[in-house]
mmCIF file of C-alpha atoms in Angstrom:
data_model
loop_
_atom_site.group_PDB
_atom_site.id
_atom_site.type_symbol
_atom_site.label_atom_id
_atom_site.label_comp_id
_atom_site.label_asym_id
_atom_site.label_seq_id
_atom_site.Cartn_x
_atom_site.Cartn_y
_atom_site.Cartn_z
ATOM 1 C CA MET A 1 -0.193 18.910 6.145
ATOM 2 C CA LYS A 2 -0.006 22.302 4.414
ATOM 3 C CA ARG A 3 3.777 22.147 4.606
ATOM 4 C CA ALA A 4 3.801 18.683 3.038
ATOM 5 C CA LEU A 5 1.582 19.905 0.220
ATOM 6 C CA LEU A 6 3.822 22.929 -0.266
ATOM 7 C CA ILE A 7 6.947 20.730 -0.425
ATOM 8 C CA LEU A 8 5.405 18.373 -2.975
ATOM 9 C CA ALA A 9 4.114 21.271 -5.078
ATOM 10 C CA THR A 10 7.516 22.984 -5.008
ATOM 11 C CA LEU A 11 9.307 19.792 -6.078
ATOM 12 C CA TRP A 12 6.821 19.235 -8.871
ATOM 13 C CA LEU A 13 7.195 22.800 -10.179
ATOM 14 C CA ALA A 14 10.971 22.513 -9.986
ATOM 15 C CA SER A 15 10.933 19.336 -12.055
ATOM 16 C CA LEU A 16 8.645 20.975 -14.622
ATOM 17 C CA HIS A 17 11.001 23.955 -14.750
ATOM 18 C CA ALA A 18 13.942 21.652 -15.420
ATOM 19 C CA PHE A 19 12.006 19.884 -18.169
ATOM 20 C CA SER A 20 11.036 23.201 -19.770
ATOM 21 C CA GLU A 21 14.656 24.420 -19.760
ATOM 22 C CA GLY A 22 15.761 21.268 -21.538
ATOM 23 C CA ILE A 23 12.985 21.654 -24.094
ATOM 24 C CA ALA A 24 13.916 25.288 -24.719
ATOM 25 C CA SER A 25 17.588 24.495 -25.376
ATOM 26 C CA ASP A 26 16.677 21.638 -27.719
ATOM 27 C CA THR A 27 14.269 23.896 -29.629
ATOM 28 C CA ILE A 28 16.852 26.687 -30.089
ATOM 29 C CA SER A 29 19.423 24.212 -31.397
ATOM 30 C CA HIS A 30 16.872 22.731 -33.790
ATOM 31 C CA LEU A 31 15.855 26.138 -35.155
ATOM 32 C CA THR A 32 19.451 27.270 -35.700
ATOM 33 C CA SER A 33 20.662 24.198 -37.563
ATOM 34 C CA ASP A 34 17.672 23.811 -39.847
ATOM 35 C CA SER A 35 16.746 27.537 -40.264
ATOM 36 C CA ILE A 36 13.049 26.852 -39.583
ATOM 37 C CA SER A 37 10.749 29.847 -39.358
ATOM 38 C CA LEU A 38 9.159 30.629 -35.983
ATOM 39 C CA ASN A 39 5.843 31.080 -37.781
ATOM 40 C CA ASN A 40 5.833 27.518 -39.064
ATOM 41 C CA ALA A 41 2.464 26.153 -37.855
ATOM 42 C CA PRO A 42 3.314 22.415 -37.846
ATOM 43 C CA GLU A 43 6.008 23.105 -35.227
ATOM 44 C CA GLN A 44 3.483 23.503 -32.361
ATOM 45 C CA PRO A 45 2.205 19.899 -32.090
ATOM 46 C CA THR A 46 5.826 18.677 -32.018
ATOM 47 C CA LYS A 47 6.650 20.958 -29.083
ATOM 48 C CA LYS A 48 3.593 19.821 -27.133
ATOM 49 C CA LEU A 49 4.360 16.166 -27.801
ATOM 50 C CA SER A 50 7.952 16.718 -26.714
ATOM 51 C CA LEU A 51 6.762 18.271 -23.437
ATOM 52 C CA ILE A 52 4.465 15.311 -22.687
ATOM 53 C CA ARG A 53 7.210 12.829 -23.488
ATOM 54 C CA ARG A 54 9.723 14.601 -21.293
ATOM 55 C CA ILE A 55 7.323 14.797 -18.342
ATOM 56 C CA ILE A 56 6.546 11.072 -18.605
ATOM 57 C CA ARG A 57 10.207 10.120 -19.010
ATOM 58 C CA GLY A 58 11.098 12.347 -16.075
ATOM 59 C CA PHE A 59 9.334 9.935 -13.732
ATOM 60 C CA ASP A 60 11.930 7.282 -14.579
ATOM 61 C CA ARG A 61 15.066 9.379 -15.028
ATOM 62 C CA LEU A 62 17.964 7.340 -13.602
ATOM 63 C CA ASP A 63 21.632 7.685 -12.701
ATOM 64 C CA GLU A 64 23.003 4.622 -14.488
ATOM 65 C CA ARG A 65 26.037 4.519 -12.199
ATOM 66 C CA TYR A 66 23.612 3.345 -9.498
ATOM 67 C CA ILE A 67 20.675 1.832 -11.425
ATOM 68 C CA GLU A 68 20.576 -0.347 -14.535
ATOM 69 C CA PRO A 69 17.451 0.363 -16.654
ATOM 70 C CA GLN A 70 15.222 -2.392 -17.961
ATOM 71 C CA HIS A 71 16.619 -3.992 -21.147
ATOM 72 C CA TYR A 72 13.491 -5.849 -22.233
ATOM 73 C CA VAL A 73 10.000 -5.006 -23.444
ATOM 74 C CA PHE A 74 8.042 -8.067 -22.259
ATOM 75 C CA THR A 75 7.921 -10.170 -19.101
ATOM 76 C CA VAL A 76 6.072 -13.239 -17.832
ATOM 77 C CA MET A 77 5.837 -14.124 -14.152
ATOM 78 C CA LEU A 78 4.306 -16.694 -11.816
ATOM 79 C CA GLN A 79 3.407 -15.309 -8.395
ATOM 80 C CA SER A 80 1.868 -16.659 -5.211
ATOM 81 C CA THR A 81 0.267 -14.249 -2.724
ATOM 82 C CA TYR A 82 -0.624 -14.724 0.923
ATOM 83 C CA THR A 83 -2.899 -12.088 2.498
ATOM 84 C CA TYR A 84 -3.464 -11.573 6.196
ATOM 85 C CA ASP A 85 -5.656 -9.408 8.416
ATOM 86 C CA TYR A 86 -5.769 -8.720 12.157
ATOM 87 C CA PHE A 87 -8.321 -6.481 13.857
ATOM 88 C CA THR A 88 -8.421 -5.400 17.517
ATOM 89 C CA LEU A 89 -11.263 -3.580 19.264
ATOM 90 C CA ARG A 90 -10.516 -2.146 22.704
ATOM 91 C CA SER A 91 -12.681 -0.316 25.230
ATOM 92 C CA ARG A 92 -11.258 2.671 27.065
ATOM 93 C CA GLU A 93 -13.053 2.132 30.329
ATOM 94 C CA ARG A 94 -11.388 1.143 33.587
ATOM 95 C CA ASP A 95 -11.053 -2.578 32.846
ATOM 96 C CA GLU A 96 -10.013 -2.032 29.207
ATOM 97 C CA GLN A 97 -11.751 -4.975 27.600
ATOM 98 C CA SER A 98 -10.297 -5.971 24.246
ATOM 99 C CA VAL A 99 -11.158 -8.489 21.541
ATOM 100 C CA SER A 100 -8.984 -9.439 18.543
ATOM 101 C CA PHE A 101 -10.183 -11.115 15.363
ATOM 102 C CA ALA A 102 -8.294 -12.728 12.477
ATOM 103 C CA PRO A 103 -9.508 -14.772 9.500
ATOM 104 C CA ASP A 104 -7.665 -17.738 8.084
ATOM 105 C CA GLY A 105 -4.905 -16.662 5.707
ATOM 106 C CA ASN A 106 -5.832 -16.424 2.036
ATOM 107 C CA PHE A 107 -3.405 -18.043 -0.446
ATOM 108 C CA LYS A 108 -3.549 -17.248 -4.180
ATOM 109 C CA ILE A 109 -1.417 -18.164 -7.178
ATOM 110 C CA GLY A 110 -1.467 -17.187 -10.819
ATOM 111 C CA PRO A 111 0.399 -16.040 -13.973
ATOM 112 C CA TYR A 112 1.171 -12.441 -14.964
ATOM 113 C CA ILE A 113 2.329 -10.843 -18.208
ATOM 114 C CA GLY A 114 3.772 -7.391 -18.794
ATOM 115 C CA TRP A 115 4.454 -5.079 -21.743
ATOM 116 C CA LYS A 116 6.573 -2.019 -20.961
ATOM 117 C CA TRP A 117 4.732 -0.411 -17.999
ATOM 118 C CA ILE A 118 1.428 -2.310 -18.450
ATOM 119 C CA PHE A 119 1.296 -5.354 -16.176
ATOM 120 C CA GLY A 120 -1.594 -7.645 -15.287
ATOM 121 C CA GLY A 121 -2.572 -11.195 -14.475
ATOM 122 C CA TYR A 122 -5.041 -13.570 -12.903
ATOM 123 C CA THR A 123 -4.877 -15.419 -9.594
ATOM 124 C CA PHE A 124 -7.088 -18.098 -8.083
ATOM 125 C CA THR A 125 -7.525 -18.989 -4.445
ATOM 126 C CA LEU A 126 -6.212 -22.269 -3.099
ATOM 127 C CA GLY A 127 -8.211 -23.973 -0.356
ATOM 128 C CA SER A 128 -11.118 -21.525 -0.654
ATOM 129 C CA THR A 129 -14.094 -21.699 1.680
ATOM 130 C CA LYS A 130 -17.704 -20.621 1.354
ATOM 131 C CA TYR A 131 -16.693 -17.280 2.868
ATOM 132 C CA SER A 132 -14.230 -16.489 0.079
ATOM 133 C CA LYS A 133 -17.109 -15.395 -2.149
ATOM 134 C CA THR A 134 -18.028 -12.663 0.327
ATOM 135 C CA LYS A 135 -14.514 -11.193 0.307
ATOM 136 C CA THR A 136 -13.173 -8.511 -1.996
ATOM 137 C CA GLU A 137 -9.484 -7.642 -1.937
ATOM 138 C CA ILE A 138 -7.860 -5.247 -4.402
ATOM 139 C CA ASP A 139 -4.356 -4.070 -3.563
ATOM 140 C CA LEU A 140 -2.408 -2.234 -6.274
ATOM 141 C CA SER A 141 0.957 -0.494 -5.974
ATOM 142 C CA ILE A 142 2.524 1.558 -8.792
ATOM 143 C CA TYR A 143 6.265 2.184 -8.562
ATOM 144 C CA SER A 144 8.147 4.742 -10.655
ATOM 145 C CA SER A 145 11.498 6.355 -9.914
ATOM 146 C CA GLN A 146 10.022 9.602 -8.576
ATOM 147 C CA VAL A 147 6.493 8.822 -7.423
ATOM 148 C CA GLY A 148 4.754 5.811 -5.881
ATOM 149 C CA VAL A 149 1.022 5.149 -5.592
ATOM 150 C CA ASP A 150 -0.844 2.630 -3.413
ATOM 151 C CA LEU A 151 -4.508 1.833 -4.067
ATOM 152 C CA PHE A 152 -6.443 -0.528 -1.818
ATOM 153 C CA TYR A 153 -10.028 -1.739 -1.515
ATOM 154 C CA ARG A 154 -10.903 -4.465 0.998
ATOM 155 C CA ARG A 155 -14.241 -5.881 2.156
ATOM 156 C CA THR A 156 -13.968 -8.717 4.655
ATOM 157 C CA GLY A 157 -16.198 -11.740 4.586
ATOM 158 C CA SER A 158 -17.756 -13.542 7.527
ATOM 159 C CA ASP A 159 -14.794 -15.766 8.304
ATOM 160 C CA TYR A 160 -13.254 -13.920 11.254
ATOM 161 C CA LYS A 161 -12.200 -15.988 14.237
ATOM 162 C CA LEU A 162 -11.650 -14.858 17.799
ATOM 163 C CA SER A 163 -7.902 -14.662 18.164
ATOM 164 C CA ASP A 164 -7.468 -13.165 21.620
ATOM 165 C CA ALA A 165 -9.677 -11.577 24.263
ATOM 166 C CA HIS A 166 -9.415 -9.777 27.571
ATOM 167 C CA LEU A 167 -12.828 -9.389 29.211
ATOM 168 C CA GLY A 168 -11.890 -8.483 32.753
ATOM 169 C CA PRO A 169 -9.580 -9.348 35.654
ATOM 170 C CA GLY A 170 -9.489 -13.046 36.496
ATOM 171 C CA ILE A 171 -11.617 -14.144 33.511
ATOM 172 C CA ASP A 172 -10.108 -17.057 31.582
ATOM 173 C CA THR A 173 -10.870 -16.388 27.892
ATOM 174 C CA ARG A 174 -8.902 -19.295 26.417
ATOM 175 C CA PRO A 175 -12.144 -21.199 25.531
ATOM 176 C CA LEU A 176 -12.928 -18.365 23.070
ATOM 177 C CA GLU A 177 -9.703 -18.612 21.064
ATOM 178 C CA GLY A 178 -10.180 -19.876 17.515
ATOM 179 C CA LEU A 179 -13.996 -19.733 17.590
ATOM 180 C CA PRO A 180 -15.663 -18.516 14.369
ATOM 181 C CA PHE A 181 -17.320 -15.118 14.766
ATOM 182 C CA ASN A 182 -19.440 -13.702 11.946
ATOM 183 C CA GLY A 183 -20.583 -10.640 13.878
ATOM 184 C CA ILE A 184 -17.918 -8.276 12.526
ATOM 185 C CA LYS A 185 -17.302 -6.850 9.059
ATOM 186 C CA VAL A 186 -14.507 -4.436 8.173
ATOM 187 C CA GLY A 187 -14.082 -2.341 5.026
ATOM 188 C CA VAL A 188 -11.043 -0.295 3.975
ATOM 189 C CA THR A 189 -10.750 1.942 0.902
ATOM 190 C CA GLY A 190 -8.003 4.420 0.175
ATOM 191 C CA PHE A 191 -4.818 5.532 -1.524
ATOM 192 C CA ASN A 192 -1.334 6.822 -0.729
ATOM 193 C CA VAL A 193 0.820 8.994 -2.988
ATOM 194 C CA TYR A 194 4.451 9.623 -2.066
ATOM 195 C CA TYR A 195 7.495 11.342 -3.557
ATOM 196 C CA ILE A 196 10.962 9.731 -3.548
ATOM 197 C CA PHE A 197 13.608 12.427 -3.133
ATOM 198 C CA ASN A 198 16.746 10.511 -4.177
ATOM 199 C CA HIS A 199 14.976 8.952 -7.138
ATOM 200 C CA GLY A 200 17.936 9.112 -9.510
ATOM 201 C CA ARG A 201 20.068 6.761 -7.396
ATOM 202 C CA PHE A 202 17.511 4.815 -5.348
ATOM 203 C CA SER A 203 15.087 2.500 -7.173
ATOM 204 C CA TYR A 204 11.852 1.215 -5.668
ATOM 205 C CA PRO A 205 11.060 -0.613 -8.945
ATOM 206 C CA ALA A 206 14.258 -2.652 -8.504
ATOM 207 C CA ALA A 207 12.865 -4.077 -5.270
ATOM 208 C CA PHE A 208 9.137 -4.374 -5.986
ATOM 209 C CA SER A 209 8.485 -4.456 -9.734
ATOM 210 C CA GLN A 210 11.802 -5.936 -10.979
ATOM 211 C CA SER A 211 11.936 -3.442 -13.862
ATOM 212 C CA THR A 212 15.397 -2.106 -12.979
ATOM 213 C CA VAL A 213 18.495 -3.406 -11.182
ATOM 214 C CA GLN A 214 20.096 -1.553 -8.261
ATOM 215 C CA LYS A 215 23.888 -1.644 -8.758
ATOM 216 C CA VAL A 216 25.060 0.205 -5.635
ATOM 217 C CA SER A 217 23.486 0.307 -2.168
ATOM 218 C CA CYS A 218 21.510 3.508 -1.688
ATOM 219 C CA GLY A 219 18.598 4.982 0.287
ATOM 220 C CA SER A 220 16.104 7.804 0.043
ATOM 221 C CA TRP A 221 13.728 9.888 2.137
ATOM 222 C CA MET A 222 10.067 9.965 1.120
ATOM 223 C CA ALA A 223 7.073 12.203 1.806
ATOM 224 C CA GLY A 224 3.470 11.738 0.820
ATOM 225 C CA LEU A 225 -0.257 12.235 1.281
ATOM 226 C CA GLY A 226 -3.064 9.717 1.687
ATOM 227 C CA TYR A 227 -6.780 9.199 2.189
ATOM 228 C CA THR A 228 -8.513 6.251 3.864
ATOM 229 C CA LYS A 229 -12.162 5.409 4.445
ATOM 230 C CA ASN A 230 -13.017 2.641 6.910
ATOM 231 C CA SER A 231 -16.282 0.999 7.896
ATOM 232 C CA LEU A 232 -16.967 -1.270 10.855
ATOM 233 C CA ASP A 233 -20.091 -3.305 11.593
ATOM 234 C CA PHE A 234 -20.088 -5.038 14.965
ATOM 235 C CA ASP A 235 -22.726 -7.290 16.552
ATOM 236 C CA TYR A 236 -21.840 -7.060 20.246
ATOM 237 C CA GLU A 237 -24.881 -9.188 21.166
ATOM 238 C CA LYS A 238 -23.332 -12.190 19.393
ATOM 239 C CA LEU A 239 -20.106 -11.648 21.317
ATOM 240 C CA GLN A 240 -22.056 -11.490 24.594
ATOM 241 C CA THR A 241 -23.923 -14.709 23.718
ATOM 242 C CA ILE A 242 -20.702 -16.574 22.889
ATOM 243 C CA ALA A 243 -19.052 -15.329 26.100
ATOM 244 C CA ASN A 244 -22.032 -16.425 28.219
ATOM 245 C CA THR A 245 -22.056 -19.866 26.584
ATOM 246 C CA ARG A 246 -18.354 -20.644 26.456
ATOM 247 C CA LEU A 247 -17.158 -18.992 29.664
ATOM 248 C CA ALA A 248 -19.870 -20.212 32.058
ATOM 249 C CA PRO A 249 -19.985 -20.328 35.031
ATOM 250 C CA GLN A 250 -17.870 -17.163 34.805
ATOM 251 C CA THR A 251 -19.960 -13.996 34.603
ATOM 252 C CA VAL A 252 -19.012 -11.638 31.782
ATOM 253 C CA ALA A 253 -20.540 -8.261 30.897
ATOM 254 C CA ILE A 254 -19.420 -6.512 27.701
ATOM 255 C CA ASP A 255 -18.390 -2.889 28.358
ATOM 256 C CA SER A 256 -21.011 -0.373 27.313
ATOM 257 C CA SER A 257 -18.394 1.435 25.216
ATOM 258 C CA LEU A 258 -18.232 -1.625 22.931
ATOM 259 C CA MET A 259 -22.000 -1.689 22.477
ATOM 260 C CA PHE A 260 -22.278 -0.125 19.024
ATOM 261 C CA LYS A 261 -23.722 -1.250 15.729
ATOM 262 C CA SER A 262 -21.547 0.481 13.181
ATOM 263 C CA ALA A 263 -18.925 3.148 12.725
ATOM 264 C CA LYS A 264 -17.340 4.931 9.757
ATOM 265 C CA TYR A 265 -13.886 6.491 9.773
ATOM 266 C CA TYR A 266 -12.333 8.956 7.362
ATOM 267 C CA ASP A 267 -8.801 10.272 7.462
ATOM 268 C CA ILE A 268 -6.417 12.467 5.494
ATOM 269 C CA SER A 269 -2.764 11.823 6.305
ATOM 270 C CA ALA A 270 0.676 13.296 5.699
ATOM 271 C CA SER A 271 3.532 10.800 5.809
ATOM 272 C CA CYS A 272 7.308 10.760 5.982
ATOM 273 C CA GLY A 273 9.624 7.783 5.735
ATOM 274 C CA TYR A 274 12.885 6.266 4.580
ATOM 275 C CA ALA A 275 13.789 3.356 2.305
ATOM 276 C CA TYR A 276 17.096 1.617 1.712
ATOM 277 C CA ASN A 277 18.259 -0.772 -1.013
ATOM 278 C CA TRP A 278 21.123 -3.000 0.154
ATOM 279 C CA VAL A 279 23.078 -4.672 -2.645
ATOM 280 C CA PHE A 280 24.773 -7.314 -0.515
ATOM 281 C CA ALA A 281 26.026 -9.440 -3.446
ATOM 282 C CA PRO A 282 26.084 -9.186 -7.256
ATOM 283 C CA ARG A 283 22.531 -9.293 -8.626
ATOM 284 C CA TRP A 284 21.091 -9.550 -5.090
ATOM 285 C CA LEU A 285 19.044 -6.827 -3.383
ATOM 286 C CA PHE A 286 17.333 -6.459 -0.029
ATOM 287 C CA CYS A 287 14.998 -3.484 0.512
ATOM 288 C CA ALA A 288 13.403 -2.256 3.730
ATOM 289 C CA SER A 289 11.293 0.866 4.069
ATOM 290 C CA GLY A 290 8.867 2.421 6.515
ATOM 291 C CA GLN A 291 6.499 5.367 6.354
ATOM 292 C CA LEU A 292 4.858 6.883 9.417
ATOM 293 C CA ALA A 293 1.787 9.012 8.787
ATOM 294 C CA LEU A 294 -0.108 11.391 11.035
ATOM 295 C CA ALA A 295 -3.750 11.229 10.060
ATOM 296 C CA TYR A 296 -6.528 13.716 10.691
ATOM 297 C CA LYS A 297 -9.437 11.389 11.434
ATOM 298 C CA GLN A 298 -13.142 11.945 11.607
ATOM 299 C CA SER A 299 -15.741 9.328 12.498
ATOM 300 C CA SER A 300 -19.429 8.809 13.091
ATOM 301 C CA GLY A 301 -21.570 5.896 14.213
ATOM 302 C CA GLU A 302 -24.171 4.647 16.656
ATOM 303 C CA THR A 303 -23.811 3.244 20.154
ATOM 304 C CA LEU A 304 -26.407 1.493 22.226
ATOM 305 C CA GLU A 305 -26.398 2.535 25.866
ATOM 306 C CA ARG A 306 -29.102 2.563 28.528
ATOM 307 C CA ASN A 307 -31.492 0.860 26.098
ATOM 308 C CA HIS A 308 -31.535 3.701 23.585
ATOM 309 C CA SER A 309 -29.596 4.689 20.500
ATOM 310 C CA GLU A 310 -27.052 7.449 20.849
ATOM 311 C CA SER A 311 -25.026 9.130 18.109
ATOM 312 C CA PHE A 312 -21.350 9.860 18.530
ATOM 313 C CA SER A 313 -18.636 11.583 16.497
ATOM 314 C CA PHE A 314 -14.996 12.500 16.992
ATOM 315 C CA THR A 315 -12.039 14.203 15.383
ATOM 316 C CA LYS A 316 -8.544 13.018 16.274
ATOM 317 C CA ILE A 317 -4.946 12.844 15.148
ATOM 318 C CA SER A 318 -3.768 9.220 15.006
ATOM 319 C CA PRO A 319 -0.790 7.346 13.517
ATOM 320 C CA ASN A 320 -0.713 5.031 10.511
ATOM 321 C CA PHE A 321 2.225 2.901 9.384
ATOM 322 C CA ILE A 322 3.272 1.302 6.090
ATOM 323 C CA GLY A 323 6.203 -1.104 5.879
ATOM 324 C CA ARG A 324 7.684 -2.712 2.764
ATOM 325 C CA PHE A 325 10.298 -5.446 2.514
ATOM 326 C CA GLY A 326 11.752 -7.104 -0.558
ATOM 327 C CA LEU A 327 14.411 -9.667 -1.474
ATOM 328 C CA VAL A 328 15.306 -9.988 -5.183
ATOM 329 C CA TYR A 329 17.732 -11.876 -7.388
ATOM 330 C CA ASN A 330 17.754 -10.309 -10.867
ATOM 331 C CA THR A 331 20.002 -11.144 -13.838
ATOM 332 C CA MET A 332 17.883 -8.834 -16.033
ATOM 333 C CA ARG A 333 16.804 -11.858 -18.078
ATOM 334 C CA TRP A 334 15.630 -13.952 -15.097
ATOM 335 C CA TYR A 335 14.419 -12.747 -11.706
ATOM 336 C CA ALA A 336 13.003 -14.264 -8.536
ATOM 337 C CA GLY A 337 12.251 -13.037 -5.065
ATOM 338 C CA ALA A 338 9.814 -12.293 -2.277
ATOM 339 C CA SER A 339 8.160 -9.125 -1.002
ATOM 340 C CA ALA A 340 5.825 -8.084 1.785
ATOM 341 C CA ILE A 341 3.705 -5.009 2.463
ATOM 342 C CA VAL A 342 2.076 -4.397 5.848
ATOM 343 C CA ARG A 343 -0.271 -1.561 6.813
ATOM 344 C CA SER A 344 -1.401 -0.688 10.316
ATOM 345 C CA ASN A 345 -4.148 1.873 11.008
ATOM 346 C CA TYR A 346 -5.024 3.149 14.480
ATOM 347 C CA TYR A 347 -8.168 4.952 15.653
ATOM 348 C CA PHE A 348 -8.688 6.511 19.053
ATOM 349 C CA GLU A 349 -11.906 7.806 20.543
ATOM 350 C CA SER A 350 -12.921 8.641 24.101
ATOM 351 C CA ARG A 351 -15.027 5.461 24.301
ATOM 352 C CA PHE A 352 -12.960 2.881 22.374
ATOM 353 C CA SER A 353 -10.021 2.379 20.021
ATOM 354 C CA THR A 354 -9.297 0.083 17.089
ATOM 355 C CA ASN A 355 -6.264 -1.238 15.264
ATOM 356 C CA ASN A 356 -6.426 -2.908 11.856
ATOM 357 C CA THR A 357 -3.237 -4.502 10.528
ATOM 358 C CA PHE A 358 -3.344 -6.096 7.085
ATOM 359 C CA GLY A 359 -1.052 -6.819 4.190
ATOM 360 C CA SER A 360 0.277 -9.345 1.731
ATOM 361 C CA MET A 361 3.348 -11.473 1.059
ATOM 362 C CA ASN A 362 4.426 -12.419 -2.477
ATOM 363 C CA VAL A 363 6.824 -15.048 -3.823
ATOM 364 C CA TYR A 364 7.537 -14.908 -7.558
ATOM 365 C CA VAL A 365 9.736 -16.019 -10.457
ATOM 366 C CA GLY A 366 9.818 -14.339 -13.865
ATOM 367 C CA TYR A 367 11.440 -14.099 -17.284
ATOM 368 C CA ASN A 368 12.079 -11.004 -19.450
ATOM 369 C CA PHE A 369 12.239 -11.144 -23.247
ATOM 370 C CA GLY A 370 12.088 -8.881 -26.288
ATOM 371 C CA LEU A 371 15.371 -6.950 -26.050
ATOM 372 C CA LYS A 372 14.970 -3.214 -26.641
ATOM 373 C CA LYS A 373 16.465 -1.783 -29.806
ATOM 374 C CA LYS A 374 19.188 0.301 -28.159
ATOM 375 C CA TYR A 375 20.498 -2.739 -26.251
ATOM 376 C CA ARG A 376 20.463 -4.906 -29.405
ATOM 377 C CA GLN A 377 22.699 -2.331 -31.066
ATOM 378 C CA LYS A 378 25.242 -2.560 -28.221
ATOM 379 C CA LYS A 379 25.732 -6.294 -28.721
#
C-alpha cells in the first residue's frame, strides 16, 4: 500500500512539475514581449489563476491523434438503469453451510442534462414495491482523462429472497428457493480513486460518459486506492424457523458460526488493473476493464454461542474486484450505448465468510448541442 501511495504521489508531483515548467516558459515570453516590470503587483493573481487553470486542464489533456475532444457544451440524455445485488453468507465449519440472498432487480428510467462537466438528472422506479421506500442507492462515477473516482452508498431494504442454500449433506433445500426473507440487511459505503497511466491516448470518458470519442484502439494500466465500510444485520432465528417449517420432516440445525446478530467491516485497499478501448468500426467502441484490489480488512460484531453473547474481531487481507464494460456508438452529435459496472467484495474470518456482488447496467441515448466556439470557427 505504501508503494502504491508513493507511485501516485510521484506521478502527481511529476505532473505538477510539468505544469510549472510550462507556466514558467509562458511567463518569460510574456515579460519579454511586453516589457512588464517584475514588481508589477497585478501580475500575481494572473499567475495563480493560470496555475489553477493548467492543473484543471491537465486532467483532460489528450492526444488528438487517438482521442477526439468534446465539441459541444450541452447534452440531454434518456437513461434506464437496472441494479442488482447478490449476497452469500458461508460458515467455515466442517459442513460449510451457506445461504445466498438476492432481491428482485430494480429498474429505473429518467432524463439527464449536462453542461460542460456538470451532469445530473432524475430517475423514477418502475414496478416499485413497498420495500423500495426502505432502499437507498447512490452510485456515482467521475471519469476524467487522468483520474477516476467511484462513490457508492447502498442501504438494502427488506426485500431479499432466498436464492440458494446448502444446509448439510443430503438436505434438499429447493423448497427454500425464492422465499422472501426480511431477516438480513446489508449496507455498503465507500470510494475508489484510481490513476490512468496512458491517459493521453486512452479515454475512459469515451466509454462511460460519452464526452470524447476514441479514434484508435488503445489500453492503459491503472492503479488506485479505496475505502469501504460495510454493515451486516442477520436474524439467524428467522432462518432457522423457515428451515424448520419448509424442510420438515428433515432436521436442520444452523451452524453456530452463523449465529450472530450484526457485524461491521472496514477496509483500505490498493488496486491495480487494466482497461482497453476497442474501436472495432467507425464511431463504435467497446471497452472492458478490471481492477483487482487487495484490501486490509478489520471487523467487529457479536455472535451468539452457548446461550451467551460473545464478541469477535479480525484483521485480514482479502480481495475485491471491480469490472466495467461499455458499448458506445457516438457521432459526437448523437450517441447511444450500454454500460455495466459490477463490484464484488469478499470477507474471510475464522468462523464465516461473506461475498457481496452488486452493480448496475445502463442503456442510454443522448444528443449534444451548443457547438464550442473553436469548432464553430473551423466550419
